[in-house]
Coordinates of C-alpha atoms in Angstrom, one line a residue:
Chain A
M1 CA -13.5 23.5 8.5
A2 CA -16.6 21.8 9.4
T3 CA -18.5 20.2 12.2
L4 CA -18.7 16.5 11.4
T5 CA -21.5 14.3 12.8
L6 CA -22.1 10.6 12.6
E7 CA -25.7 9.7 13.2
N8 CA -26.2 6.1 14.2
V9 CA -23.4 5.1 11.8
A10 CA -22.4 1.5 11.6
Q11 CA -20.3 -0.6 9.2
T12 CA -20.4 -4.2 8.3
Y13 CA -18.5 -5.6 5.3
N14 CA -20.7 -8.7 5.2
P15 CA -24.4 -8.0 4.9
G16 CA -26.4 -10.1 7.4
E17 CA -23.5 -10.5 9.8
D18 CA -24.2 -10.7 13.5
P19 CA -24.3 -7.0 14.8
D20 CA -21.9 -8.0 17.6
R21 CA -19.2 -8.7 14.9
W22 CA -19.7 -5.5 12.9
A23 CA -16.5 -3.6 12.2
L24 CA -18.1 -0.5 13.6
K25 CA -21.1 -0.7 16.0
P26 CA -23.8 2.0 15.8
L27 CA -22.2 5.2 16.8
E28 CA -23.3 8.8 17.6
L29 CA -20.5 11.3 17.3
T30 CA -20.1 15.0 16.8
L31 CA -16.7 16.4 16.0
E32 CA -16.7 20.2 16.5
S33 CA -15.2 22.5 13.9
G34 CA -11.6 23.5 14.5
R35 CA -10.9 21.1 17.3
T36 CA -8.2 18.4 17.3
Y37 CA -9.2 14.9 18.2
A38 CA -7.1 11.8 18.7
L39 CA -8.6 8.4 18.0
V40 CA -6.9 5.7 20.0
G41 CA -7.5 2.0 20.5
P42 CA -5.9 -1.4 19.8
S43 CA -5.4 -2.6 16.2
G44 CA -8.6 -3.6 14.6
C45 CA -10.8 -1.6 16.8
G46 CA -12.4 0.3 13.9
K47 CA -10.3 3.4 13.9
T48 CA -9.5 3.2 10.2
T49 CA -13.0 2.2 9.3
L50 CA -14.2 5.3 11.1
L51 CA -11.7 7.5 9.1
N52 CA -12.7 5.9 5.8
I53 CA -16.3 6.6 6.6
L54 CA -15.5 10.3 7.2
S55 CA -13.4 10.5 4.0
G56 CA -16.0 8.7 1.9
L57 CA -13.6 5.9 0.9
V58 CA -16.2 3.6 2.6
T59 CA -19.9 4.2 2.5
P60 CA -21.3 3.2 5.9
S61 CA -23.8 0.3 5.8
H62 CA -26.0 2.1 8.3
G63 CA -26.6 5.7 9.4
R64 CA -25.9 9.2 8.2
V65 CA -22.8 11.3 8.0
T66 CA -23.1 15.1 7.9
F67 CA -20.6 17.9 7.4
D68 CA -22.0 21.2 8.8
G69 CA -25.5 19.7 8.7
V70 CA -25.3 18.7 5.0
D71 CA -25.8 15.0 4.5
V72 CA -22.7 13.6 2.7
T73 CA -23.3 9.9 3.4
S74 CA -23.2 9.0 -0.3
T75 CA -21.0 11.9 -1.5
P76 CA -17.9 10.6 -3.3
T77 CA -14.6 11.2 -1.6
R78 CA -13.4 13.7 -4.2
L79 CA -16.3 16.0 -3.4
R80 CA -16.0 15.9 0.4
N81 CA -12.9 18.1 0.5
I82 CA -11.1 16.1 3.1
A83 CA -7.4 15.9 3.5
Q84 CA -5.7 12.7 4.7
V85 CA -2.2 11.8 5.8
F86 CA -1.5 8.0 5.7
Q87 CA 0.8 5.9 7.8
F88 CA 3.3 5.6 4.9
P89 CA 4.4 8.4 2.6
V90 CA 2.1 8.8 -0.4
I91 CA 4.0 10.9 -2.9
Y92 CA 4.5 10.8 -6.6
R93 CA 8.1 9.8 -7.3
S94 CA 7.9 11.1 -10.8
M95 CA 7.3 14.7 -9.6
T96 CA 9.4 17.3 -7.7
V97 CA 8.7 18.3 -4.1
R98 CA 7.0 21.4 -5.4
D99 CA 4.7 19.5 -7.8
N100 CA 3.8 17.0 -5.1
L101 CA 2.7 19.8 -2.8
A102 CA 0.9 21.6 -5.6
F103 CA -0.9 18.5 -6.8
P104 CA -3.9 18.7 -4.4
L105 CA -4.4 22.4 -5.2
E106 CA -4.1 21.8 -9.0
C107 CA -6.7 19.0 -8.7
R108 CA -9.1 21.6 -7.2
G109 CA -8.3 24.1 -9.9
W110 CA -6.7 26.8 -7.7
P111 CA -5.2 29.7 -9.7
R112 CA -1.4 29.5 -10.3
S113 CA -0.4 32.4 -8.1
R114 CA -2.4 31.2 -5.1
I115 CA -0.9 27.7 -5.5
E116 CA 2.6 29.1 -5.5
E117 CA 2.0 31.2 -2.4
R118 CA 0.4 28.4 -0.5
V119 CA 3.1 25.8 -1.5
R120 CA 5.8 28.2 -0.3
A121 CA 4.1 28.8 3.0
V122 CA 3.7 25.1 3.8
A123 CA 7.2 24.2 2.6
E124 CA 8.6 26.9 4.8
A125 CA 6.7 25.7 7.8
L126 CA 7.9 22.1 7.2
G127 CA 11.5 23.2 6.5
L128 CA 11.3 22.1 2.9
A129 CA 11.7 25.5 1.2
D130 CA 15.2 24.9 0.1
G131 CA 14.6 21.6 -1.8
L132 CA 11.4 22.4 -3.7
D133 CA 12.8 21.4 -7.1
V134 CA 14.3 18.2 -5.9
P135 CA 12.7 15.1 -7.4
A136 CA 10.7 13.4 -4.7
S137 CA 12.3 10.0 -5.4
R138 CA 15.6 11.3 -4.0
L139 CA 14.3 12.0 -0.5
S140 CA 14.7 9.9 2.6
A141 CA 11.8 8.2 4.2
D142 CA 11.4 10.9 6.8
E143 CA 11.4 13.6 4.2
K144 CA 8.9 11.8 2.1
Q145 CA 6.5 11.6 5.0
L146 CA 7.1 15.2 5.6
I147 CA 5.8 15.9 2.1
S148 CA 2.9 13.6 2.7
L149 CA 2.1 15.8 5.7
G150 CA 2.5 18.9 3.6
R151 CA 0.1 17.6 1.0
G152 CA -2.4 16.9 3.8
L153 CA -2.0 20.4 5.2
V154 CA -1.6 22.4 2.0
R155 CA -5.3 22.9 1.4
D156 CA -6.5 25.5 3.9
D157 CA -10.2 25.2 3.0
V158 CA -10.7 21.5 3.9
A159 CA -13.6 20.2 5.9
A160 CA -11.2 18.2 8.1
V161 CA -7.7 16.7 8.1
L162 CA -7.5 13.0 8.9
M163 CA -4.2 11.6 10.0
D164 CA -3.7 7.9 10.2
E165 CA -0.7 7.3 12.4
P166 CA 1.4 9.8 10.4
L167 CA 4.5 9.6 12.6
T168 CA 4.9 5.8 12.8
V169 CA 7.7 5.7 10.2
I170 CA 9.5 8.7 11.6
D171 CA 12.5 8.5 13.9
P172 CA 11.7 9.1 17.5
Q173 CA 14.0 12.2 17.7
L174 CA 12.2 13.8 14.8
K175 CA 8.8 13.0 16.0
L176 CA 8.8 15.8 18.6
S177 CA 9.8 18.5 16.1
L178 CA 7.4 17.2 13.5
R179 CA 4.5 17.1 16.0
R180 CA 5.3 20.8 16.7
K181 CA 5.3 21.6 13.0
I182 CA 1.9 19.9 12.5
R183 CA 0.5 21.8 15.5
Q184 CA 1.9 25.0 14.1
L185 CA 0.4 24.4 10.7
S186 CA -2.9 23.3 12.0
D187 CA -3.2 26.2 14.5
E188 CA -2.7 28.6 11.6
F189 CA -5.9 27.7 9.8
A190 CA -7.5 25.7 12.6
P191 CA -9.0 22.8 10.7
T192 CA -10.9 20.0 12.4
V193 CA -8.2 17.4 12.9
I194 CA -8.8 13.7 13.6
Y195 CA -5.5 12.0 14.5
V196 CA -5.3 8.2 14.7
T197 CA -2.5 6.8 16.7
H198 CA -1.7 4.0 19.0
D199 CA 0.9 6.1 20.8
Q200 CA -1.1 7.5 23.7
Y201 CA 1.6 10.0 24.6
E202 CA 1.4 11.4 21.1
A203 CA -2.4 11.5 21.4
M204 CA -2.4 13.3 24.7
T205 CA 0.1 15.9 23.7
F206 CA -1.5 16.5 20.3
A207 CA -5.2 16.5 20.8
Q208 CA -7.6 18.5 22.7
E209 CA -9.9 15.6 23.1
L210 CA -9.3 11.8 23.0
L211 CA -11.7 9.2 21.6
V212 CA -11.0 5.7 22.9
M213 CA -12.3 2.8 20.7
S214 CA -12.4 -0.9 21.2
E215 CA -14.0 -3.6 19.2
G216 CA -15.8 -1.2 17.0
R217 CA -17.2 0.8 19.8
L218 CA -16.5 4.3 21.1
I219 CA -15.7 3.5 24.8
Q220 CA -15.0 7.0 26.1
R221 CA -14.3 10.5 24.9
G222 CA -12.7 13.2 27.0
T223 CA -9.7 15.4 27.6
P224 CA -6.4 13.7 28.4
E225 CA -7.0 14.6 32.0
Q226 CA -10.4 13.1 32.1
L227 CA -9.2 9.8 30.6
F228 CA -6.3 9.7 33.1
E229 CA -8.2 10.7 36.2
S230 CA -11.4 8.9 35.7
P231 CA -11.4 6.2 33.0
S232 CA -15.0 5.2 32.4
S233 CA -14.1 1.5 32.2
T234 CA -11.3 -0.9 33.2
F235 CA -10.5 -1.1 29.5
V236 CA -9.8 2.7 29.2
G237 CA -7.8 2.5 32.5
W238 CA -5.8 -0.3 31.1
F239 CA -5.3 1.2 27.6
V240 CA -4.6 4.8 28.6
G241 CA -1.6 5.3 30.8
S242 CA 1.8 3.8 31.0
P243 CA 2.0 1.5 32.9
S244 CA -1.7 0.7 32.9
M245 CA -4.0 1.5 35.8
N246 CA -3.9 -1.0 38.6
F247 CA -7.0 -3.1 39.2
L248 CA -7.4 -4.9 42.5
R249 CA -10.4 -7.3 42.7
G250 CA -12.2 -7.4 46.0
T251 CA -15.6 -7.3 47.7
L252 CA -17.6 -4.4 49.0
E253 CA -17.5 -4.1 52.8
R254 CA -18.8 -1.1 54.7
G255 CA -18.3 1.2 51.7
A256 CA -14.7 0.0 51.2
A257 CA -13.1 -2.8 49.2
R258 CA -12.0 -5.9 51.0
V259 CA -8.8 -7.2 49.3
G260 CA -7.5 -10.0 51.4
E261 CA -6.7 -8.7 54.9
H262 CA -6.8 -5.1 53.5
L263 CA -9.8 -2.8 53.6
I264 CA -9.2 -0.2 50.9
D265 CA -11.1 3.1 51.2
L266 CA -12.7 4.1 48.0
A267 CA -13.2 7.6 46.5
W268 CA -16.9 6.9 46.7
S269 CA -19.1 4.0 47.6
P270 CA -20.6 2.2 44.7
P271 CA -24.4 1.7 44.7
V272 CA -24.2 -2.1 45.0
P273 CA -25.1 -4.3 47.9
H274 CA -22.7 -5.3 50.7
G275 CA -20.5 -8.3 49.6
S276 CA -20.8 -7.8 45.9
E277 CA -17.7 -7.8 43.7
V278 CA -15.9 -4.5 43.3
T279 CA -12.6 -3.6 41.6
V280 CA -10.4 -0.9 42.9
G281 CA -8.7 1.1 40.1
I282 CA -5.7 3.3 40.9
R283 CA -3.1 4.8 38.7
P284 CA 0.5 3.7 39.4
E285 CA 1.5 7.3 39.6
Y286 CA -0.7 7.9 42.7
I287 CA 0.7 5.0 44.9
R288 CA 3.3 5.9 47.5
I289 CA 6.0 3.5 48.7
V290 CA 6.0 4.0 52.5
D291 CA 9.5 3.0 53.5
G292 CA 10.7 2.7 57.1
G293 CA 12.1 6.3 57.3
S294 CA 9.2 8.3 55.9
H295 CA 6.2 9.1 58.0
P296 CA 3.3 6.6 57.9
G297 CA 0.1 7.5 56.0
D298 CA -2.8 9.5 57.6
A299 CA -6.5 8.8 57.4
S300 CA -6.7 9.9 53.7
E301 CA -4.6 6.9 52.8
T302 CA -5.0 3.2 53.0
S303 CA -1.9 1.2 53.8
V304 CA -1.3 -2.0 51.9
H305 CA 1.4 -4.6 52.5
G306 CA 3.2 -6.5 49.7
R307 CA 6.5 -7.8 48.4
L308 CA 8.6 -6.0 45.8
V309 CA 9.1 -8.5 43.0
A310 CA 10.6 -6.4 40.2
V311 CA 11.8 -2.9 39.3
Q312 CA 11.9 -1.6 35.7
D313 CA 14.0 1.4 35.1
H314 CA 12.4 3.8 32.6
G315 CA 15.1 6.4 32.9
E316 CA 13.2 9.4 34.3
S317 CA 11.1 7.1 36.5
R318 CA 11.0 3.6 37.9
V319 CA 8.1 1.1 37.9
C320 CA 8.0 -1.2 40.9
E321 CA 5.9 -4.4 40.7
I322 CA 4.6 -5.3 44.0
Q323 CA 2.8 -8.6 44.9
V324 CA -0.2 -7.9 47.1
R325 CA -1.5 -11.4 48.0
E326 CA -2.1 -13.0 44.6
Q327 CA -2.5 -9.7 42.7
Q328 CA 0.1 -7.4 41.1
V329 CA 0.3 -3.7 41.7
A330 CA 2.6 -1.4 39.7
V331 CA 3.9 1.8 41.3
K332 CA 5.6 4.5 39.3
V333 CA 8.1 6.5 41.3
R334 CA 10.3 9.4 40.3
R335 CA 14.0 8.7 39.8
E336 CA 15.1 10.3 43.1
V337 CA 12.7 8.3 45.2
H338 CA 14.5 5.6 47.2
V339 CA 13.3 2.1 46.2
P340 CA 13.9 -0.9 48.6
K341 CA 15.7 -4.0 47.5
V342 CA 13.8 -6.5 45.2
G343 CA 12.4 -9.2 47.4
S344 CA 11.8 -7.0 50.5
F345 CA 8.4 -6.3 51.9
V346 CA 7.0 -2.8 51.5
D347 CA 4.0 -0.8 52.6
L348 CA 2.1 1.1 50.0
G349 CA 0.0 4.2 50.6
L350 CA -3.1 4.3 48.4
P351 CA -4.8 7.8 48.6
R352 CA -8.5 7.4 49.1
S353 CA -9.5 10.0 46.6
K354 CA -7.6 8.1 43.8
C355 CA -9.1 4.7 44.5
L356 CA -11.9 4.4 42.0
P357 CA -14.6 1.8 42.3
Y358 CA -15.3 -0.4 39.2
V359 CA -18.3 -2.7 39.1
E360 CA -18.5 -5.2 36.2
G361 CA -15.8 -3.4 34.3
R362 CA -17.4 0.0 34.5
L363 CA -16.7 3.0 36.7
A364 CA -19.4 2.9 39.4
T365 CA -21.6 5.9 39.9
C366 CA -21.7 7.8 43.1
G367 CA -24.0 5.9 45.4
D368 CA -24.8 8.7 47.8
Chain B
M1 CA 34.2 -19.5 -0.7
S2 CA 37.1 -21.5 -2.1
R3 CA 38.1 -20.9 -5.7
W4 CA 36.8 -24.1 -7.2
P5 CA 33.1 -23.6 -6.9
R6 CA 33.6 -20.2 -8.5
R7 CA 35.6 -21.7 -11.4
A8 CA 33.0 -24.4 -11.8
Q9 CA 30.4 -21.7 -12.1
Y10 CA 32.4 -19.9 -14.8
L11 CA 32.9 -23.1 -16.6
L12 CA 29.2 -23.9 -16.6
L13 CA 28.4 -20.4 -17.7
I14 CA 30.8 -20.6 -20.6
V15 CA 29.3 -23.9 -21.7
W16 CA 25.9 -22.4 -21.5
A17 CA 27.0 -19.3 -23.4
V18 CA 28.4 -21.4 -26.2
F19 CA 25.3 -23.5 -26.2
T20 CA 23.0 -20.5 -26.7
A21 CA 25.3 -18.6 -29.0
M22 CA 25.8 -21.6 -31.4
P23 CA 22.5 -21.3 -33.3
F24 CA 23.3 -17.6 -33.9
L25 CA 26.7 -18.3 -35.1
W26 CA 25.3 -21.1 -37.3
A27 CA 22.6 -18.8 -38.7
I28 CA 25.0 -15.9 -39.3
T29 CA 27.5 -18.1 -41.2
T30 CA 24.8 -19.9 -43.1
S31 CA 23.2 -16.7 -44.3
F32 CA 26.4 -15.9 -46.2
K33 CA 26.7 -19.3 -47.9
D34 CA 25.4 -20.7 -51.1
V35 CA 24.1 -24.1 -52.0
N36 CA 27.5 -25.7 -52.4
A37 CA 28.8 -24.4 -49.1
V38 CA 25.8 -25.7 -47.1
Q39 CA 26.4 -29.2 -48.4
G40 CA 29.1 -31.4 -46.9
H41 CA 30.6 -30.9 -43.4
V42 CA 29.9 -27.9 -41.2
T43 CA 32.1 -24.9 -41.8
Y44 CA 32.4 -21.7 -39.8
V45 CA 35.3 -19.5 -41.1
P46 CA 34.5 -17.4 -44.1
W47 CA 37.0 -17.2 -46.9
L48 CA 39.0 -20.0 -45.5
E49 CA 36.4 -22.7 -45.2
F50 CA 33.8 -21.3 -47.7
E51 CA 33.4 -18.4 -50.1
P52 CA 30.9 -15.9 -48.5
T53 CA 28.1 -14.6 -50.7
L54 CA 25.3 -12.0 -50.2
E55 CA 23.0 -14.0 -52.4
A56 CA 20.7 -15.0 -49.5
W57 CA 20.4 -11.5 -48.2
R58 CA 19.7 -10.2 -51.8
Q59 CA 16.9 -12.8 -52.1
I60 CA 15.0 -11.8 -49.0
F61 CA 15.1 -8.2 -50.0
G62 CA 13.5 -9.0 -53.4
G63 CA 16.5 -10.2 -55.4
A64 CA 16.0 -12.6 -58.3
G65 CA 14.6 -16.0 -57.4
G66 CA 13.7 -14.8 -53.8
V67 CA 10.8 -13.5 -51.8
N68 CA 10.8 -10.0 -50.7
L69 CA 10.4 -10.0 -46.9
V70 CA 10.2 -6.2 -46.4
G71 CA 6.4 -6.1 -47.0
P72 CA 5.7 -8.9 -44.5
F73 CA 8.1 -7.3 -42.0
V74 CA 6.2 -4.0 -42.2
N75 CA 2.9 -5.9 -41.8
S76 CA 4.2 -7.7 -38.7
L77 CA 5.6 -4.5 -37.3
I78 CA 2.3 -2.6 -37.8
I79 CA 0.2 -5.4 -36.4
T80 CA 2.5 -6.0 -33.4
V81 CA 2.9 -2.3 -32.5
C82 CA -0.8 -1.5 -32.9
A83 CA -2.1 -4.6 -31.2
S84 CA 0.4 -4.3 -28.3
A85 CA -0.5 -0.6 -27.8
I86 CA -4.2 -1.3 -27.8
A87 CA -3.8 -4.3 -25.5
I88 CA -1.7 -2.4 -23.0
V89 CA -4.3 0.5 -22.8
L90 CA -7.3 -1.8 -22.5
G91 CA -5.4 -4.2 -20.3
A92 CA -4.2 -1.6 -17.9
L93 CA -7.8 -0.1 -17.6
A94 CA -9.3 -3.6 -17.1
A95 CA -6.6 -4.5 -14.6
Y96 CA -7.0 -1.3 -12.6
G97 CA -10.7 -2.0 -12.3
L98 CA -10.1 -5.6 -11.3
S99 CA -7.5 -4.6 -8.8
R100 CA -9.4 -1.8 -7.1
F101 CA -13.1 -2.4 -7.4
R102 CA -15.3 -5.4 -6.5
Y103 CA -17.1 -7.0 -9.4
R104 CA -19.6 -9.8 -9.4
I105 CA -20.8 -11.6 -12.5
G106 CA -23.2 -14.3 -11.2
P107 CA -21.1 -16.3 -8.8
A108 CA -17.8 -15.0 -10.3
K109 CA -15.8 -12.5 -8.3
N110 CA -12.7 -10.5 -9.3
K111 CA -10.3 -13.5 -9.0
D112 CA -12.5 -15.6 -11.2
I113 CA -12.7 -12.9 -13.8
V114 CA -8.9 -12.6 -13.9
F115 CA -8.7 -16.3 -14.3
F116 CA -11.3 -16.2 -17.1
F117 CA -9.0 -13.7 -18.9
V118 CA -6.0 -15.9 -18.5
S119 CA -7.9 -19.0 -19.4
Q120 CA -8.2 -17.6 -22.9
R121 CA -4.6 -18.4 -23.4
I122 CA -4.9 -21.9 -21.9
M123 CA -7.3 -23.0 -24.7
P124 CA -5.6 -24.5 -27.7
P125 CA -5.4 -21.9 -30.5
V126 CA -7.3 -24.3 -32.8
V127 CA -10.4 -23.8 -30.7
L128 CA -10.2 -20.0 -31.1
V129 CA -9.4 -19.8 -34.7
I130 CA -12.7 -21.0 -36.1
P131 CA -14.8 -18.5 -34.3
F132 CA -12.3 -15.8 -35.2
F133 CA -12.6 -16.8 -38.8
F134 CA -16.3 -16.3 -38.9
L135 CA -16.2 -13.2 -36.8
L136 CA -13.8 -11.6 -39.3
Q137 CA -15.6 -12.9 -42.3
M138 CA -18.8 -11.2 -41.5
P139 CA -17.5 -7.6 -41.6
G140 CA -15.1 -8.5 -44.4
L141 CA -11.9 -8.3 -42.3
L142 CA -10.3 -11.5 -43.3
D143 CA -7.0 -11.0 -44.9
T144 CA -6.7 -7.4 -43.7
R145 CA -4.3 -5.8 -41.3
L146 CA -7.1 -4.4 -39.2
G147 CA -8.6 -7.9 -38.8
L148 CA -5.3 -9.3 -37.7
I149 CA -4.8 -6.4 -35.3
I150 CA -8.2 -7.1 -33.7
V151 CA -7.4 -10.8 -33.3
T152 CA -4.0 -10.1 -31.9
V153 CA -5.4 -7.7 -29.4
A154 CA -7.7 -10.4 -28.2
L155 CA -4.8 -12.7 -27.9
L156 CA -2.6 -10.2 -26.1
L157 CA -5.2 -8.8 -23.7
P158 CA -5.1 -11.7 -21.3
I159 CA -1.3 -11.3 -20.9
A160 CA -1.6 -7.6 -20.4
V161 CA -4.4 -8.0 -17.8
W162 CA -2.6 -10.7 -16.0
V163 CA 0.6 -8.8 -15.7
M164 CA -1.0 -5.5 -14.8
V165 CA -3.5 -6.9 -12.2
D166 CA -0.5 -8.3 -10.3
F167 CA 1.4 -5.1 -10.6
F168 CA -1.5 -2.8 -9.5
D169 CA -2.3 -5.1 -6.6
N170 CA 1.2 -4.3 -5.3
I171 CA 0.7 -0.5 -5.6
P172 CA -0.6 0.7 -2.2
R173 CA -4.2 1.7 -2.3
E174 CA -3.3 4.9 -0.5
I175 CA -1.8 6.2 -3.7
D176 CA -5.2 6.4 -5.4
E177 CA -7.1 7.1 -2.2
M178 CA -5.0 10.1 -1.7
A179 CA -5.6 11.3 -5.3
M180 CA -9.4 10.9 -4.7
L181 CA -9.1 12.8 -1.5
E182 CA -7.4 15.5 -3.4
G183 CA -10.3 15.8 -5.8
C184 CA -9.6 13.3 -8.6
T185 CA -12.3 11.1 -10.1
P186 CA -11.3 7.4 -10.2
M187 CA -10.3 7.8 -13.8
Q188 CA -8.1 10.9 -13.0
A189 CA -6.6 9.0 -10.1
F190 CA -5.7 6.2 -12.5
L191 CA -4.2 8.6 -15.0
R192 CA -2.4 11.0 -12.7
A193 CA -1.4 8.9 -9.8
I194 CA -1.2 5.3 -10.9
V195 CA 0.0 5.4 -14.5
P196 CA 3.1 7.6 -13.8
N197 CA 4.0 5.1 -11.1
S198 CA 3.5 2.0 -13.3
A199 CA 6.2 2.3 -15.9
P200 CA 7.9 -0.9 -14.8
G201 CA 4.7 -3.0 -15.0
L202 CA 3.7 -1.4 -18.3
T203 CA 7.1 -2.1 -19.7
V204 CA 7.0 -5.7 -18.8
A205 CA 3.5 -6.1 -20.2
A206 CA 4.5 -4.3 -23.4
M207 CA 7.5 -6.6 -23.7
F208 CA 5.4 -9.7 -23.4
C209 CA 2.8 -8.4 -25.8
A210 CA 5.4 -7.5 -28.4
V211 CA 7.1 -10.9 -28.2
F212 CA 3.9 -12.9 -28.4
G213 CA 2.5 -10.6 -31.1
W214 CA 5.6 -10.7 -33.2
N215 CA 5.9 -14.5 -33.1
D216 CA 2.3 -15.3 -33.9
F217 CA 2.2 -17.6 -36.9
F218 CA -0.9 -19.7 -36.5
F219 CA -3.6 -17.0 -36.5
A220 CA -2.0 -15.0 -39.3
F221 CA -1.6 -18.3 -41.2
R222 CA -5.4 -19.1 -40.9
L223 CA -6.9 -15.6 -41.1
T224 CA -4.9 -14.0 -44.0
F225 CA -4.3 -15.4 -47.4
T226 CA -2.7 -13.3 -50.1
Q227 CA -3.1 -9.6 -49.3
V228 CA -1.6 -9.5 -45.9
Q229 CA 1.3 -11.7 -45.0
T230 CA 3.2 -11.5 -41.7
L231 CA 6.9 -12.2 -41.4
P232 CA 6.5 -15.7 -39.8
Q233 CA 4.2 -16.7 -42.7
A234 CA 6.5 -15.4 -45.3
V235 CA 9.5 -17.2 -43.7
V236 CA 7.6 -20.5 -43.8
A237 CA 6.6 -19.8 -47.4
L238 CA 10.3 -19.7 -48.3
N239 CA 10.4 -23.4 -47.6
S240 CA 10.5 -25.8 -50.5
S241 CA 11.3 -29.5 -51.1
I242 CA 15.0 -28.7 -50.4
P243 CA 15.1 -26.3 -47.5
P244 CA 17.0 -23.1 -48.6
W245 CA 19.0 -22.9 -45.4
W246 CA 20.8 -19.8 -46.4
T247 CA 17.7 -17.7 -47.1
L248 CA 16.0 -19.1 -44.0
S249 CA 18.9 -18.1 -41.9
A250 CA 19.0 -14.6 -43.3
A251 CA 15.2 -14.3 -42.8
A252 CA 15.5 -15.5 -39.2
L253 CA 18.2 -12.9 -38.5
F254 CA 16.1 -10.2 -40.1
G255 CA 13.1 -11.3 -38.1
I256 CA 14.8 -11.0 -34.7
I257 CA 16.0 -7.4 -35.3
P258 CA 12.9 -5.7 -33.7
L259 CA 13.1 -8.0 -30.7
L260 CA 16.8 -7.3 -30.4
V261 CA 16.1 -3.6 -30.4
L262 CA 13.4 -4.0 -27.8
A263 CA 15.7 -6.1 -25.6
V264 CA 18.4 -3.5 -25.7
L265 CA 15.9 -0.7 -24.9
V266 CA 14.4 -2.6 -22.0
E267 CA 17.9 -3.6 -20.8
R268 CA 19.0 0.1 -20.8
Y269 CA 15.9 1.0 -19.0
L270 CA 16.4 -1.7 -16.4
S271 CA 20.0 -0.7 -15.8
K272 CA 18.9 2.8 -15.0
G273 CA 17.1 1.2 -12.0
N274 CA 13.7 2.3 -13.2
L275 CA 12.1 -1.1 -12.6
A276 CA 12.9 -1.3 -8.9
G277 CA 10.8 0.2 -6.1
A278 CA 8.3 2.1 -8.1
V279 CA 6.2 3.8 -5.5
R280 CA 7.6 4.5 -2.1

């Protein structure tokens, strides 16, 4: 287990390329020993490049990589002691399950007895103990990926474990139990884990800290709660959360946002002049549909009027799309909440403390 | 599907089977004939239409008035096996490098280098044979097995590289990346992770090499004289003003035995399902 740092690391595959188009823009990053991180972002945002720089499969074109303070920027992969689990199972068909699990340890010259002991422990944790002598070629896709995971977790002395969307090929029903197994194994010897995924639910439940990337930049890092409650940019608000955060474009007026006839109270007033553009960001989970029967909102809530245009049933919840002037607002309500008919006009309650001001795509600082 | 297209298919296949089997039938029957039986109209049924004789077979195994083909057969076998083995080893190594690492020779990149390899086979053999002659002459390797093995390796290498580059390109990089993450050097990753997964590609490459190596006549003809004769050379040497069809037939049948064995082995291997879905 090690603390990994990237010092001003950047990557371009074509020397002389415009820095704005680099696969990875200059990045300062410290990943603490023994913590689990999830790396999320759209395809092509540089997640895999970042992993490859950590594992040494790619030598960064700029900057320095250190493990526990030791510069490993040009250390070859095999000497970095990193374990990686790929999106698709990487196993050796010609070997048995046992040999597949033992391979990484044999490569490192572990003594026989210690290999046997460790292979058994990992196999038991993953529920593979009964089929150790089965040829790997006979397993199902799920089981193969399980072995890949086992190979990634079998070395308990690694600097870090990198997981590149390891559960993509796994059946949804199995994902939950597999995720628990990974947690269980990683809690045991507490490696530094960097988990790449585009499933934010997976990221939030698995990791202690999330790193959101976009276009080769690290946009925000924080706990799941921080990313949910205060996205640093409209991108993070859009990317994290399902459905995405709502953004209502308006202008600043007396410390509030003017959106059409509505004046929406903000959590705080952004430090920009009166009349400038401001976007109100609010999570769909925090908006209340004020229907005729329930009591109207109090001073801590802004009331907004709109027309219900669609309802999506998500099973445990429903997402209502409401047209507020020319803008769309999504509202996520629990199953048991009464939803008016599609086409009817509704009042929405927007809690003041959850209406975050964004200026030019970034969360505005507190102006006071 | 109605029955007729299916019947038409069978009919076509039967016609084709007869078409391909005929030369064999012809060669087999002819190899048991003598001068008299070859003349006149075509005959197929032994004892009824002609009196079978083992004379042709006796001749190619050193009988009186014949040429012993066993020596040339052994020469061909040694040269083909050695050259194929060397070409496969070198070819696989070269192909792995070309598939996984970026090279640059002047303006030439990986693809150009692969094309350069293949282009060796596009050139007419006549262009190659003169430099080969002088290259073998200097160290005194003309008319030796070793010399012919070296030349054959050079001829087979492009095929091996070409087949294997394509094969390695289709093996996911994660396989070797994983091996390196687990502590292998690139060479160890190749030997421990890639080679065990490459049996299908290696088999195909070996088959191509064996067939091309076994059938080479031109280079053997130009680069050996008296000491080392390969089977195709010896067969051609059987020819005289009146072609001895019976010995030629026996020689041809003798000459395809190794390829037949190879075909059966590969077919067995194929039917075990080993060539499909190598990796995942």
